[in-house]
CSV table of C-alpha atoms in Angstrom, one decimal:
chain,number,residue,atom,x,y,z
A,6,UNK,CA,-0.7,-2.5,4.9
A,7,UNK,CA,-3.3,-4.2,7.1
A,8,UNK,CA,-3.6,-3.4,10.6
A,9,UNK,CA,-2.4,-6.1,12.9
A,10,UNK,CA,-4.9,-7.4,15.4
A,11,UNK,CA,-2.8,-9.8,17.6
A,12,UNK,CA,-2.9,-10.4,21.2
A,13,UNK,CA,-1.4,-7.3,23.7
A,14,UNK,CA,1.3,-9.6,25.0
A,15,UNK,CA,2.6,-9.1,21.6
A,16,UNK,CA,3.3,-5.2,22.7
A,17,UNK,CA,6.2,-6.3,24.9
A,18,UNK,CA,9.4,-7.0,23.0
A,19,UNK,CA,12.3,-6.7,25.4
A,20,UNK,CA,15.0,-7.0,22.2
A,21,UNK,CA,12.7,-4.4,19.5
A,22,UNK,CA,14.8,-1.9,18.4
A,23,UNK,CA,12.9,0.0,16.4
A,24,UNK,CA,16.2,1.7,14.8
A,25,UNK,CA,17.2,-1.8,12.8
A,26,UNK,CA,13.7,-2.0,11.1
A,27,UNK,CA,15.2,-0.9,8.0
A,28,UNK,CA,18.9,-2.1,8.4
A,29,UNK,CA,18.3,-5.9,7.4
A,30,UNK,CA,19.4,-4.6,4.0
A,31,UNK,CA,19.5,-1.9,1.5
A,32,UNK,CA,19.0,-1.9,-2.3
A,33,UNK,CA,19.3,0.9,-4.9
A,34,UNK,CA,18.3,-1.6,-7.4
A,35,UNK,CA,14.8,-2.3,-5.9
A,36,UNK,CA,14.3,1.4,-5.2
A,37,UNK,CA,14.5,1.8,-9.5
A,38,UNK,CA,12.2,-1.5,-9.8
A,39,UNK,CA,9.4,-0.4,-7.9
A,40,UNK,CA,9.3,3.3,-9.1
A,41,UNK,CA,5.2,4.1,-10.8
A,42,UNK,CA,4.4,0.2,-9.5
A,43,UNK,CA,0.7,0.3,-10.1
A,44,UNK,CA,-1.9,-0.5,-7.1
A,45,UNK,CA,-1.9,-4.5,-8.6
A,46,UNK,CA,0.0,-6.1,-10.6
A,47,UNK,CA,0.3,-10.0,-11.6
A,48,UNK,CA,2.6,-12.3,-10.3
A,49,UNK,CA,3.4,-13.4,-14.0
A,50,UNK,CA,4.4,-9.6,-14.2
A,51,UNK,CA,8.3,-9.4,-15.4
A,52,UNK,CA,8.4,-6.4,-13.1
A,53,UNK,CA,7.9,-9.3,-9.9
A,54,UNK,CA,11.3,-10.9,-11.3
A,55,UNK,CA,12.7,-7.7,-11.5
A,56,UNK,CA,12.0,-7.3,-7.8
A,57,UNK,CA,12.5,-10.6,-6.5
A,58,UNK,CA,16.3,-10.8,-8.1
A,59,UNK,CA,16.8,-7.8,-6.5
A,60,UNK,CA,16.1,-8.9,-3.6
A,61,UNK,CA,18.2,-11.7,-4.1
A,62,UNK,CA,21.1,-9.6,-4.5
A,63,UNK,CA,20.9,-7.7,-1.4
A,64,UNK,CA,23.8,-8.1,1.2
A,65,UNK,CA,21.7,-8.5,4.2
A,66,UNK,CA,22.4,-8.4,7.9
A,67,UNK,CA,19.7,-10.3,9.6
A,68,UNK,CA,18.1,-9.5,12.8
A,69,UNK,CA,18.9,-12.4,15.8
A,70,UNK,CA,15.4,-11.8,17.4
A,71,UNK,CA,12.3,-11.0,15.5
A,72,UNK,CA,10.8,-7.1,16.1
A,73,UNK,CA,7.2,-6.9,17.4
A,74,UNK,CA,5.0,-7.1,13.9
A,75,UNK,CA,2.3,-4.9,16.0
A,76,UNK,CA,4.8,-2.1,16.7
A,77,UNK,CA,6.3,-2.3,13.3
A,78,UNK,CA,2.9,-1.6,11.7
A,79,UNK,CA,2.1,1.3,14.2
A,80,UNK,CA,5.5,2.6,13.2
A,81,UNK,CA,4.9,3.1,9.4
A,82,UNK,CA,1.8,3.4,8.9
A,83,UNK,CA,2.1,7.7,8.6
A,84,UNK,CA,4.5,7.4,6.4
A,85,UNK,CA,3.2,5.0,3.8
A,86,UNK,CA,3.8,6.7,0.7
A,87,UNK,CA,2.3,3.7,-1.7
A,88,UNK,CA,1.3,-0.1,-2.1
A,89,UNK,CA,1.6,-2.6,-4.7
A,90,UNK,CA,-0.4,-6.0,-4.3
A,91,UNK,CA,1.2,-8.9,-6.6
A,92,UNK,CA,-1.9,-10.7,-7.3
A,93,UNK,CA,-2.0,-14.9,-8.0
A,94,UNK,CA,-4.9,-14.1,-10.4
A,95,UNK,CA,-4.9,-12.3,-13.6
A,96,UNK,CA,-7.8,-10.5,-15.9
A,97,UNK,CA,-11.0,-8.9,-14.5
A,98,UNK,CA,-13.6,-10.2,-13.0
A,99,UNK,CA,-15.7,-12.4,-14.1
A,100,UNK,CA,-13.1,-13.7,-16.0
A,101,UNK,CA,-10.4,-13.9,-13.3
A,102,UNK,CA,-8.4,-16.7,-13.2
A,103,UNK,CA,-5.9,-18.3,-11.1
A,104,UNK,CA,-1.7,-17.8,-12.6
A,105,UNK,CA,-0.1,-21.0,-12.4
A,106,UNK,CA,2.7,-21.4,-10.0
A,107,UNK,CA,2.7,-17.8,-9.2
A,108,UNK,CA,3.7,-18.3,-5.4
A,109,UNK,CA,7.0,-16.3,-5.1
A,110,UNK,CA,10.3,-16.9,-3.5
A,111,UNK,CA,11.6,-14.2,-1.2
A,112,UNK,CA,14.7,-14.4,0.8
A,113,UNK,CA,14.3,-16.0,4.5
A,114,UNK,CA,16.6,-13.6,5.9
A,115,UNK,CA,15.0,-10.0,5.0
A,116,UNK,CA,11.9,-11.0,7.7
A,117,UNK,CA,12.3,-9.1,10.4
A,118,UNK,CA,8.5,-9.8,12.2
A,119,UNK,CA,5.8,-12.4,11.9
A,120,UNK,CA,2.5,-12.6,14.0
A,121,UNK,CA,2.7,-13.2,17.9
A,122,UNK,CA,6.7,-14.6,17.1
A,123,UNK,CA,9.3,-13.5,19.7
A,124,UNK,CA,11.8,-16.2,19.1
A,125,UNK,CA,12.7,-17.5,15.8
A,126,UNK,CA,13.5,-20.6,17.4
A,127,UNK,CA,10.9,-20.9,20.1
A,128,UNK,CA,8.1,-18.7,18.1
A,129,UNK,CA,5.5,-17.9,20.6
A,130,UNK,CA,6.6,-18.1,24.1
A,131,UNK,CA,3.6,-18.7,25.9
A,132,UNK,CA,0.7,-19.8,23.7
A,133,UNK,CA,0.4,-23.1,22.5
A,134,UNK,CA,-1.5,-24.4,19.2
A,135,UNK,CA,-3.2,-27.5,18.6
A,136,UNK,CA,-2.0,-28.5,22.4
A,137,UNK,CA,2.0,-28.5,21.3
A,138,UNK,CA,4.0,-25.4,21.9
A,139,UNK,CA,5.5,-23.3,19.3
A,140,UNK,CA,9.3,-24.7,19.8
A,141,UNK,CA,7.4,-28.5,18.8
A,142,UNK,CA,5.7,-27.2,16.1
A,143,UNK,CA,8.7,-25.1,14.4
A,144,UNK,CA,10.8,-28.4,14.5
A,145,UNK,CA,8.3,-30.4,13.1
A,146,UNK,CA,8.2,-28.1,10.4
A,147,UNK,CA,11.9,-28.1,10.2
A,148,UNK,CA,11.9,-31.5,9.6
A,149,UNK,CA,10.0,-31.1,6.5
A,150,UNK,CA,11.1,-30.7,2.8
A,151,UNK,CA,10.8,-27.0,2.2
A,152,UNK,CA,10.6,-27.6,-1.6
A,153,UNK,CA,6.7,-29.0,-0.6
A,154,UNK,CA,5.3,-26.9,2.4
A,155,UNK,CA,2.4,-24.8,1.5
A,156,UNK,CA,3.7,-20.5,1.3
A,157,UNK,CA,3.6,-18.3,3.5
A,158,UNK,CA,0.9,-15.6,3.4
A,159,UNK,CA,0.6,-12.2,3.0
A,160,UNK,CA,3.9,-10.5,2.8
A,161,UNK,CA,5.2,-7.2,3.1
A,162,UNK,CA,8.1,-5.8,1.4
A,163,UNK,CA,9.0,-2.9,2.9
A,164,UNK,CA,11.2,-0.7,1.1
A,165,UNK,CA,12.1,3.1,2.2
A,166,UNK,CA,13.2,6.4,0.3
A,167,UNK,CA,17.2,5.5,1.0
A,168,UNK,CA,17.0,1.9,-0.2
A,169,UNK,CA,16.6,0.2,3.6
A,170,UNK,CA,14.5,-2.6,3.0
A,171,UNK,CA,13.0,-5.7,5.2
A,172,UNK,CA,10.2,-8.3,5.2
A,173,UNK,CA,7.2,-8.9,7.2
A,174,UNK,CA,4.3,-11.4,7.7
A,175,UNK,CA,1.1,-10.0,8.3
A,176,UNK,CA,-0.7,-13.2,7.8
A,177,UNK,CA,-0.6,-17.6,8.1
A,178,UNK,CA,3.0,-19.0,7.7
A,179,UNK,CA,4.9,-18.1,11.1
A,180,UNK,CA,6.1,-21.2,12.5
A,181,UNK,CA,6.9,-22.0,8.6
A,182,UNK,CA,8.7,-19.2,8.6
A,183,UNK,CA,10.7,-19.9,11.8
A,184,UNK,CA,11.4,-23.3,10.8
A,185,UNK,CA,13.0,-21.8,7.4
A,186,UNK,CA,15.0,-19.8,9.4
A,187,UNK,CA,16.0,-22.9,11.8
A,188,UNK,CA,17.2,-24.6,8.4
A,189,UNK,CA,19.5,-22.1,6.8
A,190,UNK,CA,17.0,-22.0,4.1
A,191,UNK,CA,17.4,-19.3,1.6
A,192,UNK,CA,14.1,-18.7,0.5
A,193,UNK,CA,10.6,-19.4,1.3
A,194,UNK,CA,7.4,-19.5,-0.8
A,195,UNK,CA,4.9,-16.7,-0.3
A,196,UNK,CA,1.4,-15.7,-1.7
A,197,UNK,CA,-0.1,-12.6,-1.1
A,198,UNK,CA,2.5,-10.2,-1.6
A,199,UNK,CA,2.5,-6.8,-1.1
A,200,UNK,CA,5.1,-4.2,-2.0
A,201,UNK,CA,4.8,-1.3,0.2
A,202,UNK,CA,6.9,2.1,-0.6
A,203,UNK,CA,7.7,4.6,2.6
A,204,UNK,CA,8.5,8.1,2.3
């Protein structure tokens, strides 16, 4: 799990309760999927279907106001027990080459945290990009065809000892990801995933 380097605003989340990280969902059946994951595996793996229709299947309750993604981080991080990348590329280097269409679905409403987002329908409060504000940007993205929008990057799945499991982006894809969850959309295509097992 990479450590988040956002802006110290980020620290103040007036709705975070840290005690509904891990009540989005819960899933026996992922728990038995991920067991003796090695470190990588490829996203062409039949274990990553495995995973992803469990997923799927979970009966989720999702969270009305995103969790800080910097507290989230400092509140696993001890109790990491392993971490599985699903990689787009498969054999070794210098033979490595890209997996076609290996960017994978994952269920909009198991994210609980994305980078510098406190709103999932206003995104960042108080720091513009490109000169428009958040709010612009995530209904300009809205009004786009999800089946063509570029994934979201680097993804957590977080998954602990009793089942609890939730989503988190660590990386590029927020206002996508706000504007999926504007839509109703069901999933949203992400690259860079990484499955990561708690004790």
């Amino acid at each position: 799990m990479r450590e988040y380097e956002g802006d110290s605003r980020d620290l103040v989340y007036e709705n975070a309760d840290k005690s509904t990280f891990c009540d989005v969902g819960k899933s026996s059946e992922l728990v038995r999927c991920i067991e003796d994951l090695p470190e990588d595996i490829p996203a062409n793996d039949s274990r990553v279907d495995l995973i992803v229709k469990s997923l799927f299947e979970i009966d989720a309750n999702p969270i009305e106001k995103p969790v800080s993604l910097r507290d989230l981080n400092e509140s696993i991080k001890g109790n990491i027990a392993s971490e599985t990348k699903i990689s787009i590329y498969e054999g070794e280097w210098p033979d490595m080459r890209a997996i076609p269409e290996s960017d994978i679905p994952l269920p909009v409403e198991l994210f609980v945290a994305a980078p510098m987002i406190k709103d999932w329908q206003k995104g960042r409060v108080s720091e513009p990009k490109g000169g428009k504000s958040s709010r612009d940007i995530i209904r300009q993205y809205a009004g786009m065809n999800p089946k063509t929008s570029p994934p979201i990057r680097s993804v957590d799945v977080v998954v602990d000892s009793d089942g609890g499991v939730f989503l988190a982006l660590q990386g590029d894809g927020a206002h996508r990801l706000c504007a999926a969850k504007m839509r109703g959309d069901r999933e949203i295509l992400c690259r860079e995933v990484n499955i990561v097992r708690l004790n």
